[in-house]
Each structure stands twice: as C-alpha cells, then as structure tokens.
CSV table of C-alpha atoms and ligand atoms in Angstrom, one decimal:
chain,number,residue,atom,x,y,z
Q,162,MET,CA,-19.4,-16.9,-20.3
Q,163,ASN,CA,-18.3,-20.1,-22.1
Q,164,THR,CA,-18.3,-23.4,-20.2
Q,165,HIS,CA,-17.2,-26.5,-21.4
Q,166,TRP,CA,-18.4,-30.4,-20.3
Q,167,SER,CA,-15.3,-32.9,-20.7
Q,168,LYS,CA,-15.6,-35.6,-23.3
Q,169,ASP,CA,-19.2,-37.9,-22.0
Q,170,ASP,CA,-16.4,-41.2,-22.6
Q,171,MET,CA,-13.9,-40.1,-19.6
Q,172,PRO,CA,-14.9,-41.3,-16.1
Q,173,PRO,CA,-16.8,-39.7,-13.8
Q,174,ILE,CA,-14.3,-38.7,-11.8
Q,175,TYR,CA,-12.5,-36.5,-14.7
Q,176,LYS,CA,-15.4,-34.8,-15.6
Q,177,PRO,CA,-15.2,-31.2,-14.0
Q,178,VAL,CA,-17.1,-28.6,-15.5
Q,179,VAL,CA,-14.8,-26.0,-16.8
Q,180,TRP,CA,-15.8,-22.3,-15.9
Q,181,GLU,CA,-14.6,-19.5,-18.2
Q,182,PRO,CA,-15.5,-15.9,-16.6
Q,183,ALA,CA,-14.9,-12.9,-18.0
Q,184,ASP,CA,-13.6,-11.1,-15.2
Q,185,ALA,CA,-12.5,-11.6,-11.5
Q,186,GLU,CA,-16.1,-10.4,-10.1
Q,187,GLU,CA,-17.6,-13.6,-12.3
Q,188,ALA,CA,-15.1,-15.8,-10.9
Q,189,VAL,CA,-16.1,-15.0,-7.2
Q,190,ALA,CA,-19.7,-15.6,-7.8
Q,191,LEU,CA,-18.8,-18.7,-9.3
Q,192,LYS,CA,-16.9,-19.8,-6.4
Q,193,ARG,CA,-19.5,-18.4,-4.2
Q,194,GLU,CA,-22.1,-20.3,-6.1
Q,195,TYR,CA,-19.7,-23.7,-6.1
Q,196,GLY,CA,-17.8,-23.7,-2.7
Q,197,ALA,CA,-15.5,-26.3,-1.9
Q,198,ASP,CA,-16.4,-28.2,-5.2
Q,199,ALA,CA,-14.7,-25.6,-7.5
Q,200,VAL,CA,-10.9,-24.1,-7.9
Q,201,TRP,CA,-9.9,-21.8,-9.4
Q,202,VAL,CA,-7.2,-22.7,-11.9
Q,203,ALA,CA,-4.3,-20.1,-13.4
Q,204,GLY,CA,-1.4,-22.2,-14.9
Q,205,GLY,CA,-2.5,-25.3,-13.2
Q,206,THR,CA,1.0,-26.5,-12.6
Q,207,LEU,CA,1.0,-27.0,-8.8
Q,208,LEU,CA,-2.8,-27.9,-8.7
Q,209,ARG,CA,-1.9,-30.6,-11.5
Q,210,THR,CA,1.1,-31.9,-9.1
Q,211,GLN,CA,-1.5,-32.3,-6.1
Q,212,TRP,CA,-4.5,-33.9,-8.2
Q,213,GLU,CA,-1.6,-36.4,-9.1
Q,214,GLY,CA,0.1,-36.9,-5.7
Q,215,GLY,CA,-3.4,-37.4,-4.4
Q,216,VAL,CA,-3.4,-34.5,-2.3
Q,217,ALA,CA,-6.3,-32.7,-3.7
Q,218,PRO,CA,-9.1,-33.9,-5.4
Q,219,MET,CA,-10.1,-32.9,-9.2
Q,220,PRO,CA,-12.9,-30.7,-8.4
Q,221,ALA,CA,-16.2,-31.1,-10.0
Q,222,HIS,CA,-15.8,-27.3,-10.9
Q,223,MET,CA,-12.9,-25.7,-12.6
Q,224,ILE,CA,-12.7,-21.9,-12.8
Q,225,ARG,CA,-10.3,-21.0,-14.9
Q,226,LEU,CA,-8.8,-17.6,-14.5
Q,227,ASP,CA,-6.6,-17.4,-17.8
Q,228,THR,CA,-9.7,-16.3,-19.3
Q,229,ILE,CA,-10.1,-13.0,-17.8
Q,230,ALA,CA,-8.6,-9.6,-19.8
Q,231,GLY,CA,-6.3,-8.0,-18.2
Q,232,MET,CA,-4.3,-9.6,-15.6
Q,233,ARG,CA,-1.3,-10.3,-17.3
Q,234,SER,CA,0.4,-6.9,-17.4
Q,235,ILE,CA,3.1,-5.9,-15.9
Q,236,ILE,CA,2.9,-2.4,-15.4
Q,237,GLU,CA,5.3,0.5,-13.8
Q,238,GLU,CA,3.7,3.7,-13.1
Q,239,THR,CA,5.8,6.7,-11.0
Q,240,GLU,CA,5.4,5.1,-7.7
Q,241,TYR,CA,4.7,1.4,-8.1
Q,242,VAL,CA,5.1,-1.6,-10.3
Q,243,THR,CA,1.7,-3.7,-10.7
Q,244,VAL,CA,2.5,-7.4,-11.6
Q,245,GLY,CA,-0.7,-8.6,-13.0
Q,246,ALA,CA,-1.4,-12.3,-11.1
Q,247,LEU,CA,-1.6,-14.2,-14.4
Q,248,ALA,CA,2.0,-13.0,-15.2
Q,249,THR,CA,3.9,-15.8,-15.9
Q,250,LEU,CA,7.3,-16.3,-13.7
Q,251,LYS,CA,9.1,-16.4,-16.9
Q,252,GLN,CA,7.4,-13.1,-17.2
Q,253,CYS,CA,9.0,-11.9,-14.2
Q,254,GLY,CA,12.1,-13.0,-14.5
Q,255,GLN,CA,12.8,-11.4,-17.5
Q,256,HIS,CA,11.3,-7.8,-16.7
Q,257,ALA,CA,13.3,-4.6,-16.8
Q,258,ALA,CA,11.1,-2.8,-13.8
Q,259,LEU,CA,11.2,-5.6,-11.4
Q,260,GLN,CA,14.9,-6.8,-12.1
Q,261,GLN,CA,15.3,-2.7,-10.8
Q,262,TYR,CA,12.7,-2.1,-8.2
Q,263,ALA,CA,11.8,-6.3,-7.0
Q,264,ASN,CA,15.2,-7.6,-7.6
Q,265,ALA,CA,14.6,-10.1,-4.6
Q,266,LEU,CA,11.2,-11.0,-6.7
Q,267,TYR,CA,13.2,-11.2,-10.2
Q,268,MET,CA,15.4,-13.7,-8.5
Q,269,ALA,CA,13.1,-15.6,-7.1
Q,270,CYS,CA,11.1,-16.3,-10.5
Q,271,ARG,CA,14.5,-17.5,-12.2
Q,272,HIS,CA,14.7,-19.9,-9.4
Q,273,ILE,CA,11.4,-21.6,-9.4
Q,274,ALA,CA,10.8,-25.2,-10.6
Q,275,ALA,CA,12.1,-25.6,-14.9
Q,276,PRO,CA,11.9,-23.2,-17.6
Q,277,ALA,CA,9.0,-25.2,-19.0
Q,278,VAL,CA,7.0,-24.8,-16.0
Q,279,ARG,CA,7.7,-21.4,-15.5
Q,280,ASN,CA,6.5,-20.9,-18.9
Q,281,LEU,CA,3.0,-21.7,-17.3
Q,282,ALA,CA,3.2,-21.2,-14.2
Q,283,THR,CA,1.9,-17.9,-12.4
Q,284,LEU,CA,3.1,-15.5,-10.2
Q,285,GLY,CA,-0.5,-15.0,-8.4
Q,286,GLY,CA,-0.8,-18.9,-7.9
Q,287,ASN,CA,2.5,-19.1,-6.0
Q,288,VAL,CA,1.5,-16.5,-4.2
Q,289,ALA,CA,-1.9,-17.8,-3.3
Q,290,SER,CA,-0.9,-21.3,-2.7
Q,291,ALA,CA,1.0,-19.8,0.3
Q,292,VAL,CA,3.4,-21.6,-0.4
Q,293,GLY,CA,5.3,-20.4,-3.4
Q,294,ASP,CA,9.2,-19.5,-2.8
Q,295,ALA,CA,8.3,-16.1,-4.2
Q,296,LEU,CA,6.4,-14.9,-0.8
Q,297,PRO,CA,9.8,-14.0,1.3
Q,298,ALA,CA,10.4,-11.8,-2.0
Q,299,LEU,CA,7.0,-9.9,-1.8
Q,300,LEU,CA,7.7,-9.8,2.0
Q,301,VAL,CA,11.2,-7.8,1.8
Q,302,HIS,CA,9.5,-5.4,-0.8
Q,303,ASP,CA,7.1,-4.3,1.1
Q,304,ALA,CA,4.7,-5.6,-1.2
Q,305,SER,CA,0.4,-5.6,-1.2
Q,306,LEU,CA,-1.9,-7.9,-3.1
Q,307,LEU,CA,-4.7,-6.6,-5.0
Q,308,TRP,CA,-7.8,-8.9,-4.4
Q,309,VAL,CA,-11.3,-9.0,-5.4
Q,310,ASP,CA,-12.7,-10.3,-2.4
Q,311,GLY,CA,-16.5,-12.1,-1.8
Q,312,GLU,CA,-16.2,-11.9,2.0
Q,313,VAL,CA,-15.4,-8.2,2.1
Q,314,ALA,CA,-18.4,-5.3,1.5
Q,315,SER,CA,-16.5,-3.2,-1.1
Q,316,LEU,CA,-15.3,-6.4,-3.0
Q,317,HIS,CA,-12.2,-4.7,-4.3
Q,318,HIS,CA,-9.3,-4.0,-2.0
Q,319,GLU,CA,-5.5,-4.1,-1.2
Q,320,GLN,CA,-3.8,-5.9,1.5
Q,321,ASP,CA,0.0,-5.5,2.8
Q,322,ALA,CA,1.4,-8.7,2.1
Q,323,VAL,CA,2.5,-9.5,5.3
Q,324,ASP,CA,-0.9,-8.9,6.9
Q,325,TRP,CA,-2.1,-11.6,4.1
Q,326,MET,CA,0.4,-14.4,5.7
Q,327,GLU,CA,-0.7,-13.4,9.3
Q,328,GLN,CA,-4.6,-14.6,8.3
Q,329,VAL,CA,-3.4,-17.4,6.6
Q,330,ARG,CA,-1.0,-18.4,9.4
Q,331,MET,CA,-3.9,-18.3,12.1
Q,332,GLY,CA,-6.4,-19.7,9.4
Q,333,ARG,CA,-8.4,-16.8,8.6
Q,334,ARG,CA,-7.6,-16.4,4.7
Q,335,SER,CA,-10.9,-15.7,2.9
Q,336,LEU,CA,-11.3,-18.2,0.3
Q,337,GLN,CA,-13.8,-15.7,-1.8
Q,338,ALA,CA,-10.9,-13.8,-2.6
Q,339,VAL,CA,-9.5,-14.1,-6.6
Q,340,LEU,CA,-5.9,-12.1,-6.4
Q,341,LEU,CA,-5.5,-9.2,-9.0
Q,342,GLY,CA,-2.2,-8.3,-8.9
Q,343,ILE,CA,0.7,-7.6,-6.7
Q,344,ARG,CA,2.1,-4.3,-6.3
Q,345,PHE,CA,5.6,-2.9,-5.3
Q,346,PRO,CA,6.4,0.1,-4.1
Q,347,LYS,CA,9.2,1.6,-5.8
Q,348,GLY,CA,10.8,3.2,-2.7
Q,349,PRO,CA,13.2,6.3,-2.6
Q,350,VAL,CA,15.7,5.2,-5.6
Q,351,GLU,CA,16.7,8.2,-7.5
Q,352,ALA,CA,15.9,8.6,-11.2
Q,353,GLY,CA,19.9,8.6,-11.6
Q,354,SER,CA,20.5,5.2,-10.8
Q,355,LEU,CA,18.0,3.6,-12.9
Q,356,LEU,CA,19.2,1.2,-15.5
Q,357,ARG,CA,16.6,1.7,-18.2
Q,358,SER,CA,15.4,5.3,-18.9
Q,359,SER,CA,12.4,7.3,-17.4
Q,360,SER,CA,10.3,6.9,-20.8
Q,361,ASP,CA,10.0,3.0,-19.9
Q,362,ILE,CA,7.3,4.6,-17.6
Q,363,GLY,CA,3.6,3.2,-18.6
Q,364,GLU,CA,4.8,0.8,-20.9
Q,365,GLU,CA,5.1,-3.1,-20.3
Q,366,THR,CA,9.3,-3.7,-20.9
Q,367,THR,CA,10.3,-7.2,-21.4
Q,368,VAL,CA,14.3,-7.8,-21.7
Q,369,ASP,CA,17.0,-10.1,-20.6
Q,370,LEU,CA,19.5,-8.7,-18.2
Q,371,SER,CA,21.8,-11.3,-16.5
Q,372,ALA,CA,23.3,-8.0,-14.5
Q,373,ASN,CA,21.9,-6.7,-11.0
Q,374,ALA,CA,20.6,-3.2,-11.6
Q,375,VAL,CA,21.7,-1.2,-8.6
Q,376,SER,CA,19.3,1.2,-7.1
Q,377,TYR,CA,20.5,4.7,-5.5
Q,378,TRP,CA,19.2,7.6,-3.1
Q,379,THR,CA,20.9,10.5,-1.3
Q,380,ASP,CA,19.7,11.5,1.9
Q,381,GLU,CA,18.8,14.8,3.3
Q,382,LYS,CA,22.4,15.4,5.0
Q,383,GLY,CA,24.0,14.2,1.1
Q,384,GLU,CA,24.7,11.1,2.0
Q,385,ARG,CA,24.2,8.2,-0.9
Q,386,TRP,CA,23.0,5.5,-0.1
Q,387,ARG,CA,22.8,2.0,-2.2
Q,388,GLU,CA,20.3,-1.1,-2.6
Q,389,LEU,CA,21.4,-4.4,-1.1
Q,390,CYS,CA,19.5,-6.7,-2.0
Q,391,PHE,CA,19.5,-10.5,-2.4
Q,392,PHE,CA,17.1,-13.7,-2.9
Q,393,ARG,CA,18.4,-17.4,-2.0
Q,394,LYS,CA,17.2,-20.7,-2.2
Q,395,LEU,CA,18.0,-24.1,-1.0
Q,396,GLY,CA,16.8,-27.0,-2.7
Q,397,ARG,CA,16.5,-30.6,-2.5
Q,398,ARG,CA,19.2,-30.9,-5.2
Q,399,GLU,CA,21.2,-28.4,-7.3
Q,400,ALA,CA,18.3,-27.1,-10.5
Q,401,PHE,CA,14.6,-27.7,-10.8
Q,402,THR,CA,13.8,-28.5,-7.4
Q,403,PRO,CA,11.3,-27.8,-4.3
Q,404,SER,CA,12.7,-25.8,-2.2
Q,405,LEU,CA,13.8,-26.9,1.5
Q,406,VAL,CA,14.6,-22.4,2.5
Q,407,THR,CA,14.1,-19.5,1.1
Q,408,VAL,CA,15.7,-16.4,2.0
Q,409,ALA,CA,15.5,-13.0,1.2
Q,410,LEU,CA,16.9,-9.2,2.6
Q,411,ARG,CA,16.7,-6.2,1.0
Q,412,CYS,CA,18.2,-2.8,2.7
Q,413,TRP,CA,19.8,0.2,1.9
Q,414,ILE,CA,24.1,0.8,2.9
Q,415,SER,CA,25.8,4.4,2.8
Q,416,GLU,CA,29.0,4.7,1.7
Q,417,ARG,CA,30.4,4.4,5.4
Q,418,GLY,CA,28.6,1.0,5.6
Q,419,GLU,CA,25.7,1.8,7.6
Q,420,LEU,CA,22.5,-0.5,6.9
Q,421,THR,CA,19.2,1.2,7.2
Q,422,ARG,CA,15.3,0.1,5.9
Q,423,VAL,CA,16.1,-3.6,6.3
Q,424,ARG,CA,13.7,-6.4,5.3
Q,425,VAL,CA,14.5,-10.0,6.0
Q,426,ALA,CA,11.9,-12.8,5.0
Q,427,ALA,CA,12.5,-16.5,5.2
Q,428,GLY,CA,10.4,-19.6,3.9
Q,429,GLY,CA,10.7,-22.2,1.9
Q,430,GLY,CA,8.8,-25.9,1.3
Q,431,SER,CA,5.6,-26.0,2.7
Q,432,GLY,CA,6.7,-23.6,5.1
Q,433,LEU,CA,4.9,-20.4,5.4
Q,434,ALA,CA,7.0,-17.1,4.8
Q,435,MET,CA,7.5,-14.5,7.9
Q,436,ARG,CA,9.4,-11.6,8.2
Q,437,LEU,CA,12.3,-12.0,10.6
Q,438,LEU,CA,11.7,-9.0,12.9
Q,439,GLN,CA,14.3,-9.3,15.4
Q,440,CYS,CA,16.9,-9.8,12.5
Q,441,GLU,CA,16.4,-6.9,11.2
Q,442,SER,CA,16.6,-4.8,14.6
Q,443,MET,CA,19.6,-6.1,14.8
Q,444,LEU,CA,21.2,-5.0,11.2
Q,445,GLU,CA,18.9,-1.8,11.8
Q,446,GLY,CA,21.9,0.9,11.8
Q,447,ARG,CA,24.7,-1.0,12.1
Q,448,SER,CA,27.3,-0.7,9.9
Q,449,TYR,CA,28.5,-3.6,8.2
Q,450,ASP,CA,31.3,-5.6,9.8
Q,451,ALA,CA,31.8,-9.3,8.7
Q,452,SER,CA,32.8,-10.5,12.7
Q,453,TRP,CA,29.0,-9.7,13.5
Q,454,LEU,CA,27.9,-12.6,10.9
Q,455,PRO,CA,27.5,-15.7,13.1
Q,456,GLU,CA,25.4,-13.6,15.3
Q,457,LEU,CA,23.1,-13.1,12.2
Q,458,ALA,CA,23.1,-16.5,11.5
Q,459,SER,CA,22.2,-17.9,14.7
Q,460,MET,CA,19.6,-15.0,15.3
Q,461,ALA,CA,17.9,-15.8,12.2
Q,462,ALA,CA,17.9,-19.7,13.4
Q,463,GLN,CA,16.5,-19.3,16.2
Q,464,GLU,CA,13.6,-16.5,14.9
Q,465,PHE,CA,12.8,-19.0,11.5
Q,466,VAL,CA,10.1,-20.8,12.8
Q,467,SER,CA,10.2,-24.0,10.2
Q,468,TYR,CA,9.4,-27.9,10.3
Q,469,SER,CA,10.0,-31.4,9.6
Q,470,ASP,CA,9.1,-33.2,6.9
Q,471,PRO,CA,10.8,-36.5,5.3
Q,472,PHE,CA,13.0,-34.2,3.6
Q,473,ALA,CA,14.8,-32.4,6.4
Q,474,GLU,CA,14.6,-31.5,10.0
Q,475,ALA,CA,13.3,-28.2,11.5
Q,476,PRO,CA,16.4,-27.8,13.1
Q,477,TYR,CA,18.5,-28.2,9.9
Q,478,ARG,CA,16.3,-25.8,7.7
Q,479,GLN,CA,16.6,-22.9,10.3
Q,480,GLN,CA,20.4,-23.3,10.4
Q,481,SER,CA,20.2,-23.5,6.7
Q,482,ALA,CA,18.2,-20.4,6.6
Q,483,GLY,CA,20.8,-18.6,8.9
Q,484,ASN,CA,24.1,-19.5,7.4
Q,485,LEU,CA,22.1,-18.3,3.7
Q,486,LEU,CA,21.1,-15.0,5.4
Q,487,ALA,CA,24.6,-14.5,6.5
Q,488,ALA,CA,26.4,-15.8,3.7
Q,489,GLY,CA,23.8,-13.7,1.2
Q,490,VAL,CA,25.0,-10.1,3.4
Q,491,TRP,CA,28.6,-10.8,2.8
Q,492,GLU,CA,28.4,-12.1,-0.9
Q,493,SER,CA,26.7,-9.0,-1.7
Q,494,ILE,CA,29.1,-6.3,0.5
Q,495,ARG,CA,32.1,-8.3,-1.4
Q,496,ASP,CA,30.5,-7.7,-4.7
Q,497,ILE,CA,30.1,-3.8,-3.9
Q,498,GLU,CA,33.7,-3.8,-2.6
Q,499,GLU,CA,34.8,-5.3,-6.1
Q,500,GLY,CA,32.6,-3.0,-7.8
Q,501,ARG,CA,29.8,-5.3,-8.9
I,602,LIG,C1,8.2,-29.4,-11.5
I,602,LIG,C2,7.8,-28.4,-11.0
I,602,LIG,C3,8.6,-27.9,-10.2
I,602,LIG,C4,7.9,-26.7,-9.4
I,602,LIG,N1,8.8,-26.0,-8.3
I,602,LIG,C5,8.7,-25.3,-7.4
I,602,LIG,C6,9.6,-24.1,-6.6
I,602,LIG,O1,10.5,-24.4,-7.0
I,602,LIG,N2,9.2,-23.2,-5.8
I,602,LIG,C7,7.6,-22.6,-5.7
I,602,LIG,O2,6.9,-21.9,-5.3
I,602,LIG,N3,6.8,-23.4,-6.6
I,602,LIG,C8,7.1,-25.0,-7.3
I,602,LIG,N4,6.2,-25.3,-8.1
I,602,LIG,C9,4.6,-25.3,-7.7
I,602,LIG,C10,4.2,-24.1,-8.6
I,602,LIG,O3,4.5,-24.6,-10.1
I,602,LIG,C11,4.4,-22.9,-8.8
I,602,LIG,O4,3.6,-22.3,-7.3
I,602,LIG,C12,3.6,-22.1,-9.4
I,602,LIG,O5,3.9,-20.8,-9.5
I,602,LIG,C13,1.9,-21.9,-9.8
I,602,LIG,O6,1.4,-21.2,-9.7
I,602,LIG,P1,0.0,-21.5,-11.4
I,602,LIG,O7,-0.6,-20.5,-11.8
I,602,LIG,O8,0.2,-22.8,-11.8
I,602,LIG,O9,-1.3,-21.9,-10.2
I,602,LIG,P2,-1.9,-23.2,-9.9
I,602,LIG,O10,-2.0,-24.4,-9.8
I,602,LIG,O11,-3.0,-22.7,-11.1
I,602,LIG,O12,-3.0,-22.4,-8.7
I,602,LIG,C14,-2.2,-22.7,-7.2
I,602,LIG,C15,-3.4,-22.5,-6.4
I,602,LIG,O13,-3.2,-21.1,-6.2
I,602,LIG,C16,-4.8,-20.6,-6.4
I,602,LIG,N5,-4.6,-19.5,-7.7
I,602,LIG,C17,-4.4,-19.4,-8.9
I,602,LIG,N6,-4.3,-18.1,-9.2
I,602,LIG,C18,-5.4,-17.2,-8.1
I,602,LIG,C19,-5.2,-16.0,-8.2
I,602,LIG,N7,-5.1,-15.5,-9.0
I,602,LIG,N8,-6.2,-15.9,-7.0
I,602,LIG,C20,-6.4,-16.9,-5.9
I,602,LIG,N9,-5.9,-18.2,-6.0
I,602,LIG,C21,-5.5,-18.2,-7.5
I,602,LIG,C22,-5.4,-21.9,-7.2
I,602,LIG,O14,-7.0,-22.1,-6.8
I,602,LIG,C23,-4.1,-23.2,-6.8
I,602,LIG,O15,-4.9,-22.8,-5.1
I,602,LIG,C24,6.5,-26.0,-9.0
I,602,LIG,C25,5.3,-26.9,-9.6
I,602,LIG,C26,6.2,-28.4,-10.6
I,602,LIG,C27,5.2,-29.2,-11.5
C-alpha cells in the first residue's frame, strides 16, 4: 500500500493523508482504524461539492478506492450483469448488456450530471451516497449490492437494494461497508430477443446504441410478453442539473395489453428512493387503458414520501412524480403501438 502526504506548504486544513489500499478488505480496515476522520473516495465528484459547499468537512484521511483492481468491470454472466462499483456513469450509459437487461439504469446513467462529471463519477458513489438518481432504477431492476462489510462476521455479503434503502431510511446502514458491485438479474428474457449475440456472455462490451433494446419472453401458455421499462428525471432546468424528482418503472406487457411483474420506484433530489408498492399492486394484472392513468398519477403522488427545500415543496415533487410516471407509461405504450 502507498501513502501520500500533501505538500507541507499547504494550510493544515488541506493536509489530508491519502491512502491507496490494494483491496477492499484493506479499505475497510483503514476506515475502521480512522473512523469518522476517514472517507472513501471513488470519483470524488459528490464529495468535492460537499467540501466546497461546506456541507461536509475535508477529512483528515482520504481512502482511495480507485487503487483497488477489478472494480471497474461490467461483467455479463448467464443470469446476471454485475457492475463494479468503480464503473463510471459514462461506462454504464454506453454498455450494451445494461441497455438490454437494466434499461432504467442505462437511461439514468445517461441523464446524471454532465458528460465531464460522468467521466469521473462512479455508479458505486452514486449508490453509496444514498441519494443518487440511479437508485430508483436499481429498485425496479431488483438489483442487489455486493459489500465488504466490517460490521458483519462473514465480511462479504450480498443484499437486496430495497433492503439496504430501508436500512438507510431507519438510520441503520453500516458505516464500515465498501460497495464492491451492483448485480442485476437478467429476468425471464428470451435469447431470441437479444440485440447482442450470446457470444458476448462473459465479455465486457462497450458500444453506444441509442435505440432501446427490447426484451421478450413467452409464458407456459405460449403468450408473448414484452418488457416495458423507463426512467424519467425532472430537474431544476433542462439539462446537466440535479434532479427534483426521478421515477422508474419496469414491467412486462402481453399482446393483450396485460401488465405483470410490475416494479415502480421514485426518488430524486436529496430524498430517499422508494418502491411505490400500492402503484405496483394497482398495475399488476391490469390491462392497459389510458383512462386509468390519472388514477395512477394520483396514487403515486399520495404514496411517494418526499420533502421540501428552497427549490421545491414536497407536494410539487409528489405531484410531479405521479405525472412523470403516468406520462412514462403512456409514452411507452404509444411507442409500442407505433412499432418503436
Ligand atoms: C455538476 C454536478 C452535477 C451532478 N448531478 C448529479 C445528478 O444529476 N444526479 C445525481 O445522482 N448525482 C449528481 N451529482 C453527484 C455525483 O456526481 C454523483 O452522485 C456520482 O455518481 C458520485 O460518484 P463518485 O464516484 O464521484 O462518488 P464520490 O464523490 O467519490 O463518493 C460519494 C459518496 O459515496 C461514498 N462511496 C463512494 N464509493 C463507494 C463505495 N464503493 N463503497 C462505499 N462508499 C462509497 C463516498 O465515501 C462518499 O460518501 C452531480 C455532481 C456534480 C459535481
């Protein structure tokens, strides 16, 4: 392990010790040793805004995570796509396997911050911040988080993203846990619906495909289901802006218009992302009809727990979440009907 001290002529407040652990276990051990005086740094894009804005003090010890090998890869396996926590948002927003199997995440990563930030910012940092715009996308894809955690006996463990969000909400998240990666189940997708050939499995592929990938599966009765998946973000202005509200939805729609395996989530700003379970129950098993979209919007507005700040009041965020959700469903169905 290497350690760097900053220049002696700098004022004391700017003299953090920078640690370069070789693996996640060492990063956890350093955090255990220095506690609240130490911070893990991935891309540093969020931390930097916090230090500059006076929201958080510059720590005495910075523990770099980018010195740990193997945490940048995006690996496609038979049942999962696993994204290393150090993969950048740019990487995630260009990756064919994520476009195919975790489309809400793929879209989220293309709409977070500006391109220059996305070059540095990592998915792990976005998730571990607990307020990143990627989180609703993780929730609708049933993602799990791979941790090295100094507070659990086994050290390595996998946890559903939805459970971790609940721990965060209850103020019980582990402060000794380094996020190694995020795992996305591929679900029931048929090989025939893939944009990429199966020879990609196990390889890292990085391509920029702007069109949506479409996934299908056929049930035991022979009925064909098509994936419907979207991510929507409302910001303070049109582009390159922090979010006020984000919503994501993933489900499958049959040729008869019936919806199943519905997942709906909302978040945004510095609020905590959450699944909207009442909306999911309302949609599960229903056949699409534009006449129920206002009811969906209003249910989402009631269910979404949000907050007020100088930029927007909670009711505005809640109503916006409902409207984004209903509009997203309407637009997605229209695209399907128009053959897109
Ligand atoms: C101009 C600008 C615009 C932005 N716009 C958006 C936006 O639209 N949406 C959005 O969501 N964010 C936005 N951000 C915030 C930030 O860029 C992203 O959240 C980014 O993904 C954070 O990743 P990072 O690697 O830079 O995290 P860092 O800043 O390095 O870390 C963030 C936090 O996560 C912890 N951490 C990082 N990696 C790990 C890990 N592997 N395990 C455990 N803890 C870890 C750090 O200790 C820190 O507490 C913006 C930032 C800037 C500067």
